[in-house]
Short mmCIF file of C-alpha atoms in Angstrom, two decimals:
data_model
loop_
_atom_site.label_atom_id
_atom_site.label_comp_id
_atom_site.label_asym_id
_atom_site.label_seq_id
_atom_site.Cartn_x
_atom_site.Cartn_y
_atom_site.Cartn_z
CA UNK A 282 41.12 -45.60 23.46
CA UNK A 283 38.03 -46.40 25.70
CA UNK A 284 37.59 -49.26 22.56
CA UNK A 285 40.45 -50.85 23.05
CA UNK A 286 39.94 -51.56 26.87
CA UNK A 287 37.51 -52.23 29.35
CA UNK A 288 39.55 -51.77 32.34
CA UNK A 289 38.75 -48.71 34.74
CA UNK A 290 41.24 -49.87 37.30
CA UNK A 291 43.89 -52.50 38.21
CA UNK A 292 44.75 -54.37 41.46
CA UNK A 293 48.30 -54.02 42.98
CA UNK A 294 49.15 -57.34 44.31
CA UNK A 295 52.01 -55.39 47.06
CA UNK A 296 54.71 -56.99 48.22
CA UNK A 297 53.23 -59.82 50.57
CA UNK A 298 50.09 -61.26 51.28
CA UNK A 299 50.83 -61.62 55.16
CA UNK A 300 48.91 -59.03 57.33
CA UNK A 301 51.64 -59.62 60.29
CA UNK A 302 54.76 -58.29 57.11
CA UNK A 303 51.77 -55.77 55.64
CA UNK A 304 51.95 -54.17 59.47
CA UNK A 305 55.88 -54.01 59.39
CA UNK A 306 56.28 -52.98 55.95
CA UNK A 307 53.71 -49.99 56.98
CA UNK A 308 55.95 -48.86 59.69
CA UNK A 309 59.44 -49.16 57.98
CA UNK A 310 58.30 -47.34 54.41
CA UNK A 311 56.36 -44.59 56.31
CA UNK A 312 59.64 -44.37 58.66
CA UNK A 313 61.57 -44.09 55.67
CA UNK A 314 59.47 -41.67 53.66
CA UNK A 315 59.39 -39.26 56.11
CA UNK A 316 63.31 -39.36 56.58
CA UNK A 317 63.44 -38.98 52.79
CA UNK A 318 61.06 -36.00 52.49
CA UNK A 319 63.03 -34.23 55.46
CA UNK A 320 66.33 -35.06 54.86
CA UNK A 321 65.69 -34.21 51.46
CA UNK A 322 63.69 -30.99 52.41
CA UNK A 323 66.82 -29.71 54.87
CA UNK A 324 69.13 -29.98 52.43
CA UNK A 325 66.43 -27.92 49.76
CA UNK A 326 66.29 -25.40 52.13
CA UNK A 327 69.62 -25.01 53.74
CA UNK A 328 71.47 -24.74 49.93
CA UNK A 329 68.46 -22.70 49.11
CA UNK A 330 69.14 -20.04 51.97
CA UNK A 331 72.60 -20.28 51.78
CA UNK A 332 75.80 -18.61 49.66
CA UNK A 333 76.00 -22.42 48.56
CA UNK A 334 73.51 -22.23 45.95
CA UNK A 335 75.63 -20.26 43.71
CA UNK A 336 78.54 -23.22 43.59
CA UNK A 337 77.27 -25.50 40.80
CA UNK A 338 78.23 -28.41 42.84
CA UNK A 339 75.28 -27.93 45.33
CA UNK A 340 73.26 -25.96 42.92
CA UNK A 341 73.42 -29.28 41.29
CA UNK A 342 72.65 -31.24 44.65
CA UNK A 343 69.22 -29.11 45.46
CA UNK A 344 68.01 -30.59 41.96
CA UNK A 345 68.20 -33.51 42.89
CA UNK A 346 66.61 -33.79 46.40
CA UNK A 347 64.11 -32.05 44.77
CA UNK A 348 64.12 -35.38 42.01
CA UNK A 349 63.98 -37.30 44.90
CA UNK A 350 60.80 -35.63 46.49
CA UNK A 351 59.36 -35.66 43.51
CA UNK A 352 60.22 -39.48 41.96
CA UNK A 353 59.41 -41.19 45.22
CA UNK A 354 56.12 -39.27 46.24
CA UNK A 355 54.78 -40.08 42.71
CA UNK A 356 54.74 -44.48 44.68
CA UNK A 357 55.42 -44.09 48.31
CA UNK A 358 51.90 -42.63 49.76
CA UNK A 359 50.36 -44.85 47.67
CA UNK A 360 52.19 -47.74 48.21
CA UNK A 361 52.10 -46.90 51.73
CA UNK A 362 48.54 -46.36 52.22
CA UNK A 363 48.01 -49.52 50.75
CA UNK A 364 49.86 -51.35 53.04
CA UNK A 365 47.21 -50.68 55.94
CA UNK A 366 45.00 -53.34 54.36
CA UNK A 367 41.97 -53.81 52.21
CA UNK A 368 41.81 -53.75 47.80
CA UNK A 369 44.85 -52.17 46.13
CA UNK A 370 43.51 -50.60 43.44
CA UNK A 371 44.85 -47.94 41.68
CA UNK A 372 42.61 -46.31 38.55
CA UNK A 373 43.74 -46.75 34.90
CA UNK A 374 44.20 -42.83 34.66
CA UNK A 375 46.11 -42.80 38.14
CA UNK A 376 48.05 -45.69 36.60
CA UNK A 377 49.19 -44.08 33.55
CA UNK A 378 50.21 -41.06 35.88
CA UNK A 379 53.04 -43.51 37.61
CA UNK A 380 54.26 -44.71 34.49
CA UNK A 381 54.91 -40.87 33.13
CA UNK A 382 55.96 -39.49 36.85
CA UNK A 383 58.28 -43.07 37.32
CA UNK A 384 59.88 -42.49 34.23
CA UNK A 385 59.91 -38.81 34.23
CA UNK A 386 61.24 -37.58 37.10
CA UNK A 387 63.69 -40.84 37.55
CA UNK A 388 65.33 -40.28 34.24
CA UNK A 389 65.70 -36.42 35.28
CA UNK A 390 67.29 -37.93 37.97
CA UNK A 391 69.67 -40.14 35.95
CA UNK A 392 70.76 -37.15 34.18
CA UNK A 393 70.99 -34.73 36.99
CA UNK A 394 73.82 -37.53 38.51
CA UNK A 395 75.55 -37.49 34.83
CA UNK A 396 75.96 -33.48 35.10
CA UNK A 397 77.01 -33.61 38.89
CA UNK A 398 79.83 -35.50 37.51
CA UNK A 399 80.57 -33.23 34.44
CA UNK A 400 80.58 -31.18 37.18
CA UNK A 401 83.50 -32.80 39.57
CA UNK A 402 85.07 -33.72 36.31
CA UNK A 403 85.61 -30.35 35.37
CA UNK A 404 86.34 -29.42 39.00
CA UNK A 405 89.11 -31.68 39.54
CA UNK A 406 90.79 -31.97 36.50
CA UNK A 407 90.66 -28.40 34.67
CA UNK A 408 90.36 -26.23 38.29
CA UNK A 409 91.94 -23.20 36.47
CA UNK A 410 88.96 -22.71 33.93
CA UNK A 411 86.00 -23.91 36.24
CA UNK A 412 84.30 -20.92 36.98
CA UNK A 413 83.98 -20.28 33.55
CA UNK A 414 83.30 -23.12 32.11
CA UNK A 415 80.45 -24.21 34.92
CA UNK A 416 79.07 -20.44 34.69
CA UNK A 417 75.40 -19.98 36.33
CA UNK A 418 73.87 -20.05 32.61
CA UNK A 419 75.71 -23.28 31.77
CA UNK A 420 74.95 -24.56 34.76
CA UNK A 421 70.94 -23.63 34.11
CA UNK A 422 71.09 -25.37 30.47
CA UNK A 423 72.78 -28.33 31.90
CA UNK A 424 69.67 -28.57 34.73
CA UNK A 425 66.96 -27.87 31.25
CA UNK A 426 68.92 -30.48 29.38
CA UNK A 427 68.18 -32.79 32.25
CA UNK A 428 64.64 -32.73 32.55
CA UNK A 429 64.20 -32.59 28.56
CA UNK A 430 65.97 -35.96 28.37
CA UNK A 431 63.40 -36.95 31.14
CA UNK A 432 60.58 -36.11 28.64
CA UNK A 433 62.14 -37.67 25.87
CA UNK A 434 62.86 -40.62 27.24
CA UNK A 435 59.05 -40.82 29.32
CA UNK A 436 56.91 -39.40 26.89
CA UNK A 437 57.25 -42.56 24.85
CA UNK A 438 57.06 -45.22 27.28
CA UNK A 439 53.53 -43.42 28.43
CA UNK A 440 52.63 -43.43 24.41
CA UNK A 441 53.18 -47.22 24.40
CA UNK A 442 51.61 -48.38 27.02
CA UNK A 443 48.29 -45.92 27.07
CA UNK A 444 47.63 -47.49 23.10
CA UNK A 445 48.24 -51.23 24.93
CA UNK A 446 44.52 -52.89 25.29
CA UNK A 447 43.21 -54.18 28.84
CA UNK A 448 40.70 -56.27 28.16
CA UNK A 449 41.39 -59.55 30.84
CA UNK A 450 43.19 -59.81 34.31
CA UNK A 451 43.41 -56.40 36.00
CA UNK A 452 46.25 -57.78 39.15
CA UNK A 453 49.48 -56.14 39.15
CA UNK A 454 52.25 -58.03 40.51
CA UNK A 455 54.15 -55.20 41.95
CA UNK A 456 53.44 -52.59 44.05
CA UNK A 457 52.80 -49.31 41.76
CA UNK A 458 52.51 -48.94 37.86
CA UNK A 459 55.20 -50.10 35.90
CA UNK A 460 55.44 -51.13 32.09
CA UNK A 461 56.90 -54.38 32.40
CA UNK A 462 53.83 -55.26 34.73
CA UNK A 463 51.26 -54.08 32.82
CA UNK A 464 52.59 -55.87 29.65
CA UNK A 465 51.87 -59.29 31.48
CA UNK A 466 48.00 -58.28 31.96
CA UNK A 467 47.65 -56.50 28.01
CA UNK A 468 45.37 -58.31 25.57
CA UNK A 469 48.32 -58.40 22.71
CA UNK A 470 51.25 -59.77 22.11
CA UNK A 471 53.41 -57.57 23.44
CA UNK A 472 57.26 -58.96 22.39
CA UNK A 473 57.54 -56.04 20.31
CA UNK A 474 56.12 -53.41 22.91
CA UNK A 475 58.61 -55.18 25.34
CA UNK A 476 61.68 -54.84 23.23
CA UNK A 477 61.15 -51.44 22.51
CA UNK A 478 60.53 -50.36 26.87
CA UNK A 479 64.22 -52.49 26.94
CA UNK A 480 65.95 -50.27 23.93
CA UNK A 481 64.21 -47.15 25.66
CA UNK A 482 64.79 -47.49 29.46
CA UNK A 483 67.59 -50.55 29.41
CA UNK A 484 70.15 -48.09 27.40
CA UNK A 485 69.58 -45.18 28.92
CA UNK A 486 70.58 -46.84 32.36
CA UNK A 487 73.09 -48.44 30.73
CA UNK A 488 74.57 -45.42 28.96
CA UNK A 489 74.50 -43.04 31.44
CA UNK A 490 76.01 -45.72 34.33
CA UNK A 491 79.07 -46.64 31.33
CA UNK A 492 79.14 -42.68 30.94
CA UNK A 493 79.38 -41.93 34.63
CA UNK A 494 82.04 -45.33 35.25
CA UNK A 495 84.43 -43.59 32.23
CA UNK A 496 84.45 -40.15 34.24
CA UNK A 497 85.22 -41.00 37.43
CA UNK A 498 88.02 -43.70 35.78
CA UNK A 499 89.42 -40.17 34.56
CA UNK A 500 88.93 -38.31 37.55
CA UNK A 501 90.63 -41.02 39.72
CA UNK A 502 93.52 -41.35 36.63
CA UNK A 503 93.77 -37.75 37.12
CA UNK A 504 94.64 -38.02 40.59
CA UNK A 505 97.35 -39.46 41.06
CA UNK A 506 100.12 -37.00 40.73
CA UNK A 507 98.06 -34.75 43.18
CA UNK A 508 99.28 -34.27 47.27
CA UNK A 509 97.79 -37.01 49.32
CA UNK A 510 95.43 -34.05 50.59
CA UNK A 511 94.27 -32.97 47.57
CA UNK A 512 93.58 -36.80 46.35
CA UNK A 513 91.79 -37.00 50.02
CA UNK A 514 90.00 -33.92 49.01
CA UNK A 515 88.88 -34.94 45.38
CA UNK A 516 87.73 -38.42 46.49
CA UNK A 517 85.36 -36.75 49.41
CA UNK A 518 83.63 -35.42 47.27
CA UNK A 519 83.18 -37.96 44.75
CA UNK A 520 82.88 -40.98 47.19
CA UNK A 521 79.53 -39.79 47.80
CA UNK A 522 78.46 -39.31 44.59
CA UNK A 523 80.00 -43.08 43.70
CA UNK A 524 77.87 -44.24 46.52
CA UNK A 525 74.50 -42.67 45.30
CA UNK A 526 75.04 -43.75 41.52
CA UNK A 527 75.79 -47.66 42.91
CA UNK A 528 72.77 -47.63 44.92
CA UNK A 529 70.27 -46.16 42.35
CA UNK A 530 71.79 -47.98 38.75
CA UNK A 531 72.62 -51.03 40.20
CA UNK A 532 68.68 -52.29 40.71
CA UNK A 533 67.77 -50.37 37.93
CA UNK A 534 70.03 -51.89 35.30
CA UNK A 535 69.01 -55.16 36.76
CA UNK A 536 65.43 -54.14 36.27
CA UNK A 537 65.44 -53.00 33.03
CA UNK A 538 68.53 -54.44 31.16
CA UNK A 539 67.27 -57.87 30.55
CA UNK A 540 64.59 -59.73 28.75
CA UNK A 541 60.54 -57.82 28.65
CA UNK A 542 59.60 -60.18 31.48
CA UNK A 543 59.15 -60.32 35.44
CA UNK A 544 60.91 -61.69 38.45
CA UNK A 545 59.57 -61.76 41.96
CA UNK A 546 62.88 -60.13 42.94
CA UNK A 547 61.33 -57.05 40.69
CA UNK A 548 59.55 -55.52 43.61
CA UNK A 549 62.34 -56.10 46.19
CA UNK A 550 65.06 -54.39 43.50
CA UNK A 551 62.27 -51.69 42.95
CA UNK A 552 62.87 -51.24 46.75
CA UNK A 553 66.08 -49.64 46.33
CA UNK A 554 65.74 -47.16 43.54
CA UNK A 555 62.34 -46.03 44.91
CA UNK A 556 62.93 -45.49 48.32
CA UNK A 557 66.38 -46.63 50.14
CA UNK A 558 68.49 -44.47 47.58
CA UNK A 559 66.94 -41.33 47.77
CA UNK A 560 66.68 -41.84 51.63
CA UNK A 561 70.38 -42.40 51.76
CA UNK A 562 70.83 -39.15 49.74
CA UNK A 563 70.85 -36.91 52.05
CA UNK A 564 72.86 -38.81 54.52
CA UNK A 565 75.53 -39.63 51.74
CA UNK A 566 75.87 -36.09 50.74
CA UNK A 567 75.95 -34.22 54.20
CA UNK A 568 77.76 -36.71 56.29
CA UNK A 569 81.28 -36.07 54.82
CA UNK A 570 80.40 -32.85 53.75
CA UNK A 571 81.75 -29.65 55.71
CA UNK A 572 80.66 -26.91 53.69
CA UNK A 573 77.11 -28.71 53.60
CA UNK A 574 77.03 -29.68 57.37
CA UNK A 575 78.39 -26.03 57.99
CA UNK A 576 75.57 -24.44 55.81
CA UNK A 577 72.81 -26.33 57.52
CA UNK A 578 74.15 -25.16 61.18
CA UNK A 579 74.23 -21.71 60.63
CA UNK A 580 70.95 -21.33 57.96
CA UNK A 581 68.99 -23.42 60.75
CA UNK A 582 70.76 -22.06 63.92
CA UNK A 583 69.93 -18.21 62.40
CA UNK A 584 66.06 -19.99 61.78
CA UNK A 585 65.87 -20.50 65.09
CA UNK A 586 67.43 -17.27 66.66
CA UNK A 587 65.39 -14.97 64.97
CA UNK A 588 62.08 -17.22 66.05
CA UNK A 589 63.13 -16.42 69.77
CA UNK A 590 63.94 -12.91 69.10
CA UNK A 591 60.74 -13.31 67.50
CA UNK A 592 59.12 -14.50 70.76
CA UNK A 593 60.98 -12.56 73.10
#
């Protein structure tokens, strides 16, 4: 490998070269970071400590917040930290690390949303037979399905872009490590590289958003010889889920259903699937949520009642 490049690190251009946007940018991303990682981290803990983690539903949900942690810390204190000024540079081995974590936990993430609504599928139209078909051991190889299609669909976008050469121009136009980047900075023609990172990460957005469209077409079909409380019901529950799968496939199709090549608007779409969706998560799923708002009262309200028992 070490022939085929002479690169130890690369430059991240960011998202502006202004100092006066660089200061703002700092204070809104490290805003919303920390409202992702505790939003995120309440709702961990409150289905966690609560008779809600046995429903598959929000056995489901505390996967993903912990996706979210997980996809958005491998960028956001990076991206972050750079932000307060001076060289972004990020190390080739750090680099590759993005590109697998990116990919990894953000597919997981795809696929945790496609078995959420397997889940409501099942839920809402075959109620009588839902507790056994979403049993606790389906519901665990559903959750091991999910992160081995993250590895199947990573593990080869890391293969083709650690054999790509770096020989030239080290600057990144984008704020972390991404393949379509990098190919603009490789030594080789890389059409064919390009093509394949489309095929790879294109159709698997594209799959999984027709895949998740079709289902909730079926679940609304479904509906509509159901009481107008048990329609209002059904679609509380889904609407949030609908909101969270707009939010994260829309920028990501965009970014990766198209041509190998690079847009300024890249970084700004990056934006959303990075950060703003998974810090809407938590607000999407607990706003219109009773069970999940009722959970967090009384797992935090008992948290704090046996600290001043504690103190007392």
């Amino acid at each position: 490998m070490e022939s085929q490049r002479n690169t130890s690190e690369f430059v991240l251009l960011g998202l502006s070269y202004d100092q006066n946007v660089q200061i703002v940018c700092f204070v809104l991303f490290l805003f919303c970071y920390v409202a992702l990682l505790a939003g995120n981290l309440l709702i961990l803990v409150s289905i966690r400590c609560s008779p809600l983690f046995h429903q598959p539903m929000y056995y489901f949900l505390s996967h993903l917040s912990c996706m979210d942690i997980c996809y958005t810390s491998s960028v956001t204190p990076k991206f972050i930290a750079d932000l307060r000024g001076g060289t972004k540079t990020i190390s080739y081995g750090n680099c590759m690390f993005q590109v697998f974590a990116m990919h990894f936990f953000g597919s997981t993430e795809v696929f945790v949303l496609t078995v959420m609504a397997f889940d409501r599928y099942v839920a809402i139209c075959k109620p009588l037979h839902y507790l056994l078909i979403m049993n606790r051991t389906r519901c665990n190889l559903l959750v091991l399905a999910a992160w081995a299609g993250g590895a199947l669909h990573s593990l080869p976008q890391l293969s083709m872009t650690i054999q790509l050469p770096f020989c030239g121009p080290n600057e990144i136009d984008h704020y972390f490590c991404d393949i379509l980047p990098l190919l603009k900075v490789a030594c080789t023609d890389t059409y064919i590289t390009g093509v394949l990172v489309v095929a790879n990460s294109g159709l698997v957005a594209l799959v999984t958003f027709v895949v998740l469209f079709v289902s909730y077409v079926i679940i609304l079909f479904s509906l509509r010889h159901r009481s107008a409380e048990g329609r209002h019901k059904a679609l509380s529950t889904c609407g949030s889920h609908i909101t969270v799968v707009i939010l994260f496939f829309g920028p990501s199709i965009f970014a990766y259903l198209r041509p190998p090549t690079t847009f300024p608007q890249d970084k700004i779409f990056a934006l959303f699937y990075t950060i703003i969706a998974p810090m809407f998560n938590p607000l999407i799923y607990t706003l219109r949520n009773t069970e999940m708002k009722s959970a967090m009262r009384k797992v935090w309200c008992q948290t704090l009642f046996s600290k001043e028992k504690g103190n007392s």
